[in-house]
Short mmCIF file of C-alpha atoms (C1' of nucleotides) in Angstrom, two decimals:
data_model
loop_
_atom_site.label_atom_id
_atom_site.label_comp_id
_atom_site.label_asym_id
_atom_site.label_seq_id
_atom_site.Cartn_x
_atom_site.Cartn_y
_atom_site.Cartn_z
CA UNK H 1 92.14 96.29 114.58
CA UNK H 2 95.07 95.19 112.30
CA UNK H 3 97.31 96.82 109.81
CA UNK H 4 97.90 94.55 106.68
CA UNK H 5 101.43 93.61 105.25
CA UNK H 6 100.44 96.03 102.28
CA UNK H 7 100.01 98.72 104.89
CA UNK H 8 102.92 97.81 106.81
CA UNK H 9 105.42 97.73 103.64
CA UNK H 10 103.92 100.65 102.05
CA UNK H 11 104.27 102.74 105.54
CA UNK H 12 107.86 101.38 105.95
CA UNK H 13 108.98 102.08 102.20
CA UNK H 14 107.29 105.82 102.58
CA UNK H 15 109.43 106.34 105.80
CA UNK H 16 112.31 105.03 104.16
CA UNK H 17 112.07 107.65 101.23
CA UNK H 18 111.32 110.37 103.65
CA UNK H 19 114.82 109.61 105.36
CA UNK H 20 117.08 112.39 104.43
CA UNK H 21 120.16 110.84 102.42
CA UNK H 22 122.45 113.43 103.22
CA UNK H 23 122.63 116.86 105.11
CA UNK H 24 120.51 118.50 102.26
CA UNK H 25 116.73 118.32 102.27
CA UNK H 26 116.44 117.18 98.82
CA UNK H 27 113.76 114.89 98.10
CA UNK H 28 115.32 111.20 97.97
CA UNK H 29 115.09 108.90 94.88
CA UNK H 30 115.15 105.14 95.53
CA UNK H 31 114.37 101.92 93.55
CA UNK H 32 111.95 99.28 94.29
CA UNK H 33 114.73 96.94 94.64
CA UNK H 34 116.72 98.97 97.02
CA UNK H 35 113.75 99.65 99.33
CA UNK H 36 112.82 96.03 99.06
CA UNK H 37 116.48 94.63 100.21
CA UNK H 38 116.63 97.42 102.62
CA UNK H 39 113.31 96.46 104.21
CA UNK H 40 113.33 92.73 103.50
CA UNK H 41 110.33 92.73 101.46
CA UNK H 42 109.25 90.81 98.42
CA UNK H 43 110.11 93.08 95.49
CA UNK H 44 107.30 91.86 93.29
CA UNK H 45 104.76 92.62 96.08
CA UNK H 46 106.54 96.06 96.92
CA UNK H 47 106.45 97.07 93.32
CA UNK H 48 102.64 96.70 93.42
CA UNK H 49 102.38 98.71 96.69
CA UNK H 50 104.40 101.42 95.40
CA UNK H 51 102.27 101.83 92.16
CA UNK H 52 99.23 101.91 94.16
CA UNK H 53 100.86 104.70 96.32
CA UNK H 54 101.87 106.27 93.10
CA UNK H 55 98.28 106.09 91.68
CA UNK H 56 97.07 108.00 94.52
CA UNK H 57 99.27 110.94 94.17
CA UNK H 58 101.58 110.06 97.35
CA UNK H 59 104.73 109.24 94.96
CA UNK H 60 106.07 110.31 91.87
CA UNK H 61 108.56 107.95 89.73
CA UNK H 62 110.88 107.96 87.11
CA UNK H 63 110.94 105.14 84.57
CA UNK H 64 114.20 103.62 82.70
CA UNK H 65 117.77 103.48 83.91
CA UNK H 66 118.30 105.41 86.88
CA UNK H 67 114.82 105.83 87.64
CA UNK H 68 112.99 105.10 90.95
CA UNK H 69 110.49 106.51 93.11
CA UNK H 70 110.32 109.77 95.42
CA UNK H 71 107.78 111.52 97.54
CA UNK H 72 105.28 113.63 95.61
CA UNK H 73 105.28 116.15 98.51
CA UNK H 74 107.48 117.10 101.22
CA UNK H 75 107.74 114.53 104.14
CA UNK H 76 106.12 117.31 106.24
CA UNK H 77 103.12 117.26 104.03
CA UNK H 78 102.41 113.41 103.76
CA UNK H 79 100.53 111.88 106.81
CA UNK H 80 100.55 108.12 107.98
CA UNK H 81 96.63 108.62 107.70
CA UNK H 82 96.95 109.25 103.94
CA UNK H 83 99.28 106.17 103.33
CA UNK H 84 97.10 103.97 105.51
CA UNK H 85 93.96 104.90 103.75
CA UNK H 86 95.28 104.13 100.44
CA UNK H 87 96.35 100.66 101.27
CA UNK H 88 94.02 99.69 104.07
CA UNK H 89 90.95 101.78 103.49
CA UNK H 90 88.95 103.44 106.20
CA UNK H 91 90.32 104.03 109.60
CA UNK H 92 86.94 103.53 111.59
CA UNK H 93 86.54 99.97 113.16
CA UNK H 94 82.97 99.84 111.96
CA UNK H 95 81.28 101.49 108.88
CA UNK H 96 78.69 103.60 111.04
CA UNK H 97 81.38 105.72 112.12
CA UNK H 98 83.47 106.38 109.25
CA UNK H 99 83.97 109.61 107.71
CA UNK H 100 85.33 108.56 104.23
CA UNK H 101 82.96 105.31 103.79
CA UNK H 102 79.99 105.88 105.93
CA UNK H 103 77.48 103.17 105.92
CA UNK H 104 74.61 102.52 108.15
CA UNK H 105 74.89 99.58 110.42
CA UNK H 106 72.10 97.41 111.89
CA UNK H 107 71.14 99.20 114.85
CA UNK H 108 67.61 100.59 115.08
CA UNK H 109 68.89 104.24 116.23
CA UNK H 110 72.50 105.34 115.47
CA UNK H 111 72.30 108.45 117.85
CA UNK H 112 71.66 106.47 120.65
CA UNK H 113 73.63 103.28 119.88
CA UNK H 114 76.20 102.76 122.65
CA UNK H 115 78.42 100.79 120.56
CA UNK H 116 78.43 103.38 117.93
CA UNK H 117 79.22 105.98 120.51
CA UNK H 118 82.16 104.14 121.77
CA UNK H 119 83.64 103.21 118.28
CA UNK H 120 83.23 106.76 117.46
CA UNK H 121 85.67 107.63 120.08
CA UNK H 122 87.98 104.70 118.92
CA UNK H 123 87.84 106.18 115.21
CA UNK H 124 88.71 109.59 116.53
CA UNK H 125 91.53 108.68 118.42
CA UNK H 126 92.93 106.61 115.76
CA UNK H 127 92.59 109.58 113.18
CA UNK H 128 94.07 111.91 115.39
CA UNK H 129 97.30 110.19 115.41
CA UNK H 130 97.39 109.16 111.98
CA UNK H 131 96.26 112.29 110.48
CA UNK H 132 98.62 114.24 112.66
CA UNK H 133 101.77 112.30 112.37
CA UNK H 134 103.76 113.19 108.96
CA UNK H 135 106.53 111.09 107.62
CA UNK H 136 108.75 114.10 108.70
CA UNK H 137 107.63 113.52 112.30
CA UNK H 138 108.30 109.97 111.98
CA UNK H 139 111.87 110.12 110.91
CA UNK H 140 112.45 112.98 113.34
CA UNK H 141 111.45 110.66 116.13
CA UNK H 142 113.37 107.81 114.86
CA UNK H 143 116.71 110.29 114.99
CA UNK H 144 115.85 111.43 118.33
CA UNK H 145 115.48 107.93 119.72
CA UNK H 146 118.74 106.83 117.97
CA UNK H 147 120.58 109.68 119.35
CA UNK H 148 119.37 109.14 122.96
CA UNK H 149 120.49 105.45 122.51
CA UNK H 150 123.84 106.64 121.21
CA UNK H 151 123.43 104.61 117.89
CA UNK H 152 124.36 105.90 114.46
CA UNK Y 1 91.19 98.81 111.59
CA UNK Y 2 88.06 97.03 111.53
CA UNK Y 3 85.57 95.07 113.97
CA UNK Y 4 84.66 91.97 112.60
CA UNK Y 5 80.71 90.81 112.44
CA UNK Y 6 81.32 88.50 115.59
CA UNK Y 7 82.92 91.30 117.54
CA UNK Y 8 80.08 93.72 116.68
CA UNK Y 9 77.32 91.18 117.45
CA UNK Y 10 79.14 90.20 120.47
CA UNK Y 11 79.59 93.51 121.86
CA UNK Y 12 75.85 94.45 121.01
CA UNK Y 13 74.66 91.46 122.81
CA UNK Y 14 76.68 92.06 125.78
CA UNK Y 15 75.23 95.81 126.09
CA UNK Y 16 71.90 94.40 125.48
CA UNK Y 17 72.20 92.06 128.54
CA UNK Y 18 73.98 94.98 130.52
CA UNK Y 19 70.86 97.37 130.24
CA UNK Y 20 68.96 97.40 133.05
CA UNK Y 21 65.38 95.70 132.45
CA UNK Y 22 63.67 97.30 135.40
CA UNK Y 23 64.61 100.05 138.14
CA UNK Y 24 66.39 96.94 140.11
CA UNK Y 25 70.09 96.49 139.52
CA UNK Y 26 69.34 92.50 139.26
CA UNK Y 27 71.53 90.86 136.19
CA UNK Y 28 69.43 90.52 133.36
CA UNK Y 29 68.81 87.20 131.98
CA UNK Y 30 68.03 87.03 128.03
CA UNK Y 31 67.47 84.33 125.71
CA UNK Y 32 69.56 83.64 122.57
CA UNK Y 33 66.45 84.08 120.36
CA UNK Y 34 65.38 87.36 122.39
CA UNK Y 35 68.54 89.18 121.55
CA UNK Y 36 68.93 87.76 118.01
CA UNK Y 37 65.46 89.27 117.15
CA UNK Y 38 65.94 92.39 118.98
CA UNK Y 39 69.51 93.05 117.57
CA UNK Y 40 68.56 91.42 114.06
CA UNK Y 41 71.16 88.92 114.11
CA UNK Y 42 71.23 85.20 112.85
CA UNK Y 43 70.16 83.24 115.97
CA UNK Y 44 72.62 80.36 114.91
CA UNK Y 45 75.50 82.78 114.40
CA UNK Y 46 74.83 84.56 117.59
CA UNK Y 47 74.74 81.14 119.49
CA UNK Y 48 78.17 80.49 118.38
CA UNK Y 49 79.32 83.99 119.72
CA UNK Y 50 77.55 83.84 123.18
CA UNK Y 51 79.14 80.29 123.60
CA UNK Y 52 82.68 81.94 123.11
CA UNK Y 53 82.00 84.43 125.37
CA UNK Y 54 80.63 82.21 127.91
CA UNK Y 55 83.82 79.98 127.54
CA UNK Y 56 85.97 82.96 127.85
CA UNK Y 57 84.22 83.61 131.34
CA UNK Y 58 82.34 86.88 130.45
CA UNK Y 59 78.85 85.21 130.45
CA UNK Y 60 77.08 82.61 132.52
CA UNK Y 61 73.98 80.71 131.20
CA UNK Y 62 71.18 78.62 132.39
CA UNK Y 63 69.73 75.42 130.32
CA UNK Y 64 66.40 74.38 130.06
CA UNK Y 65 63.04 75.87 130.10
CA UNK Y 66 63.06 79.61 131.51
CA UNK Y 67 67.06 79.56 130.71
CA UNK Y 68 69.38 82.03 128.90
CA UNK Y 69 72.67 84.05 129.38
CA UNK Y 70 73.49 86.75 131.80
CA UNK Y 71 76.64 88.53 132.70
CA UNK Y 72 79.28 86.74 134.73
CA UNK Y 73 80.21 89.99 136.35
CA UNK Y 74 78.63 93.16 137.11
CA UNK Y 75 78.44 95.57 133.94
CA UNK Y 76 80.70 97.90 135.79
CA UNK Y 77 83.39 94.86 135.86
CA UNK Y 78 83.09 93.99 132.27
CA UNK Y 79 84.98 96.23 129.85
CA UNK Y 80 84.96 96.50 125.91
CA UNK Y 81 88.41 95.60 125.67
CA UNK Y 82 87.85 92.26 127.27
CA UNK Y 83 84.69 91.41 125.03
CA UNK Y 84 86.87 92.64 121.83
CA UNK Y 85 89.90 90.66 122.64
CA UNK Y 86 87.92 87.37 122.75
CA UNK Y 87 86.20 87.67 119.71
CA UNK Y 88 88.74 89.75 117.63
CA UNK Y 89 91.88 89.16 119.02
CA UNK Y 90 94.71 91.46 119.83
CA UNK Y 91 93.98 95.27 119.94
CA UNK Y 92 97.51 96.23 118.43
CA UNK Y 93 97.37 97.23 114.86
CA UNK Y 94 100.77 95.10 114.45
CA UNK Y 95 102.18 92.48 116.38
CA UNK Y 96 105.57 93.90 117.60
CA UNK Y 97 103.39 96.45 119.60
CA UNK Y 98 101.02 93.89 120.82
CA UNK Y 99 100.78 93.52 124.56
CA UNK Y 100 98.79 89.97 124.53
CA UNK Y 101 100.18 88.70 121.33
CA UNK Y 102 103.81 90.29 121.10
CA UNK Y 103 105.66 88.93 117.83
CA UNK Y 104 108.78 90.64 116.23
CA UNK Y 105 108.21 92.39 112.96
CA UNK Y 106 110.78 92.44 110.22
CA UNK Y 107 112.44 95.67 111.08
CA UNK Y 108 116.30 95.69 111.89
CA UNK Y 109 115.97 97.49 115.30
CA UNK Y 110 112.62 97.60 117.00
CA UNK Y 111 113.53 100.33 119.44
CA UNK Y 112 114.33 102.81 116.72
CA UNK Y 113 111.78 101.73 114.35
CA UNK Y 114 109.41 104.86 113.36
CA UNK Y 115 106.68 102.78 112.27
CA UNK Y 116 106.52 100.93 115.46
CA UNK Y 117 106.91 104.07 117.55
CA UNK Y 118 103.77 105.45 115.92
CA UNK Y 119 101.88 102.25 115.88
CA UNK Y 120 102.42 101.89 119.66
CA UNK Y 121 100.76 105.20 120.24
CA UNK Y 122 97.65 103.97 118.20
CA UNK Y 123 97.50 100.74 120.18
CA UNK Y 124 97.73 102.66 123.48
CA UNK Y 125 94.94 105.05 122.20
CA UNK Y 126 92.76 102.39 121.26
CA UNK Y 127 93.55 100.23 124.55
CA UNK Y 128 92.95 103.31 126.70
CA UNK Y 129 89.31 103.46 125.48
CA UNK Y 130 88.39 99.91 125.20
CA UNK Y 131 89.94 99.17 128.46
CA UNK Y 132 88.57 101.88 130.41
CA UNK Y 133 85.17 101.79 129.29
CA UNK Y 134 82.63 99.28 130.88
CA UNK Y 135 79.24 97.86 129.78
CA UNK Y 136 77.83 100.31 132.76
CA UNK Y 137 79.68 103.22 130.89
CA UNK Y 138 78.18 102.29 127.61
CA UNK Y 139 74.43 101.94 128.82
CA UNK Y 140 74.69 104.84 131.10
CA UNK Y 141 76.17 107.36 128.08
CA UNK Y 142 73.17 105.58 125.94
CA UNK Y 143 70.62 106.76 128.50
CA UNK Y 144 72.03 110.15 128.81
CA UNK Y 145 71.81 110.55 124.98
CA UNK Y 146 68.36 109.36 124.97
CA UNK Y 147 67.33 111.67 127.71
CA UNK Y 148 68.91 114.75 126.08
CA UNK Y 149 67.08 113.90 123.08
CA UNK Y 150 63.79 113.52 124.89
CA UNK Y 151 63.62 109.85 123.79
CA UNK Y 152 62.34 107.15 125.75
"C1'" DC K 1 58.43 59.84 133.59
"C1'" DT K 2 57.98 62.15 129.26
"C1'" DA K 3 58.11 66.14 126.68
"C1'" DA K 4 59.30 70.52 125.57
"C1'" DT K 5 62.78 73.96 126.03
"C1'" DT K 6 66.93 75.92 125.99
"C1'" DG K 7 71.97 75.72 125.82
"C1'" DT K 8 76.42 72.85 123.86
"C1'" DC K 9 79.30 71.32 120.51
"C1'" DT K 10 81.37 70.01 116.15
"C1'" DA K 11 81.60 69.95 111.35
"C1'" DC K 12 80.94 72.23 106.88
"C1'" DT K 13 80.65 75.70 103.24
"C1'" DA K 14 80.26 79.69 100.03
"C1'" DG K 15 82.50 83.85 99.52
"C1'" DT K 16 85.90 87.39 100.01
"C1'" DA K 17 90.34 89.07 101.41
"C1'" DC K 18 95.34 88.83 101.84
"C1'" DT K 19 99.89 87.70 100.15
"C1'" DA K 20 102.19 87.16 97.02
"C1'" DT K 21 104.32 85.59 92.05
"C1'" DG K 22 105.01 85.54 87.23
"C1'" DG K 23 105.19 87.27 82.27
"C1'" DG K 24 105.06 90.89 79.50
"C1'" DA K 25 104.52 96.06 77.80
"C1'" DT K 26 106.54 100.83 78.08
"C1'" DT K 27 110.14 104.15 79.03
"C1'" DT K 28 114.65 106.00 79.49
"C1'" DA K 29 119.87 106.44 79.50
"C1'" DT K 30 123.88 105.01 77.43
"C1'" DA F 1 120.15 98.63 70.36
"C1'" DT F 2 120.50 97.07 74.79
"C1'" DA F 3 120.11 97.11 79.55
"C1'" DA F 4 117.65 99.09 83.26
"C1'" DA F 5 113.91 100.41 85.45
"C1'" DT F 6 108.70 101.17 86.14
"C1'" DC F 7 103.96 99.79 84.41
"C1'" DC F 8 100.08 96.49 84.51
"C1'" DC F 9 97.45 92.55 84.39
"C1'" DA F 10 96.12 87.89 85.45
"C1'" DT F 11 96.56 84.32 88.66
"C1'" DA F 12 97.17 80.84 92.55
"C1'" DG F 13 97.17 79.50 97.37
"C1'" DT F 14 95.95 80.28 101.80
"C1'" DA F 15 93.43 82.11 105.55
"C1'" DC F 16 89.66 84.15 107.14
"C1'" DT F 17 84.64 85.50 107.57
"C1'" DA F 18 79.97 85.12 108.18
"C1'" DG F 19 77.10 82.11 108.27
"C1'" DT F 20 74.28 77.26 108.18
"C1'" DA F 21 73.19 72.51 109.98
"C1'" DG F 22 72.27 69.10 112.90
"C1'" DA F 23 73.11 65.92 116.78
"C1'" DC F 24 73.60 66.02 121.85
"C1'" DA F 25 73.12 67.53 126.81
"C1'" DA F 26 70.75 69.57 130.34
"C1'" DT F 27 66.92 71.22 132.80
"C1'" DT F 28 62.08 72.05 134.02
"C1'" DA F 29 57.04 71.60 133.70
"C1'" DG F 30 53.47 68.47 133.77
#
DNA sequence: CTAATTGTCTACTAGTACTATGGGATTTAT
DNA sequence: ATAAATCCCATAGTACTAGTAGACAATTAG
C-alpha cells in the first residue's frame, strides 16, 4: 500500500501549483527549478514527472524564457485520484477489484471470494477519498490548519 | 497501492484455514500441499509464506506424519490487518503517516502539509477496514454470498 | 530402530520496478 | 544570436518480487 516517490513528488508539485500566489485566483505558473528547490526534489527527476503529468493532460506548459508549468484546469477540477493514477497506476490493491485495470485473479469463483470482497471495500475507501479530494480542497485545508496554529 | 503476491497468497491461505471444515468450530489443520493445490499456489513459495506467518505468531504447526498448519488463535481474533502487516509491511501509503513505521518525509512542516493530511485519511480508511475485519468476518461473508446465490 | 512424512531454514536467481542522472533537441523572449 | 526554459530518450544502480533448490529437523507408523 505504498505511494512511490514519483507519486509523492508529483502530488507535492501539483499542490504547490495550486496554491494561490496572491489574492487573485489566477493560475500560477512555476518553473521546474522553482518547485524542485522549494520541495527539495531532484530537478531532473521532477522534470520527468511534470512531463508525464503534462502528457496526461493535467498540466500545461510554456517553453522558453519565462516559461514554466501551470494547472490545465482549475484546482477545484483536479483530484488527487487523477494525479495518483497517472503516476502510480490503479488505486486497487489487487487487480480483480480494479475499475481501470481489471484482471481476473486466481480464485475459483470471484463472486464469492472473501479476499476479493474485503479488498473491494479497501479499494472503494481509497478511491472515495482520492477521487473526492481536489487540489483546492488540499490547499484550503492547509490554510485552515495554518490559521488555527497561528502560523503564516 | 498494491498487495504483493506474498500478501495475497498468505491471506488466501489464512482464509482457507479459517473456513469451518465441518459443523464443529474446531480449528482446522491443513498441510501446505493441500492449501497450495486448492489455491493454485507454488508449494515451495507458500511454504515460505506460512513459515513467516508462523514465526509472526499467527499460525501454529505440527510436524511429521499427519501434521500441518492451524490458526494460532480463533478466526475471530485474527484480523486481515495483522496478516497484511506481517507480509507486506505498513499499511500507510507514505511513511510520515505510518503508525508502525513512522519516518519524517521531506516536507518543511508536517503539521500543515496538505499531502500528509490527505494521506493520513487514506491510511486511516485502510487500517479501519483491515483492522476491523477478522478471518471469521471474511468466511461468514463468503458464506452469506454463496447462500444468496444458491451455490453450495 | 527405521523409513516415511511433514515442517524448518538458508541461499540463490531471473526478472522487474524504482529512483534517479545525463546529454542533447526544441522553443521562446530579449 | 544568446540565454533560458521545456522536451525527450537512454541508461545505470539499487532494491524488491516471485519464485526455486536443497539440506536439515522433528514426528509418527510399522
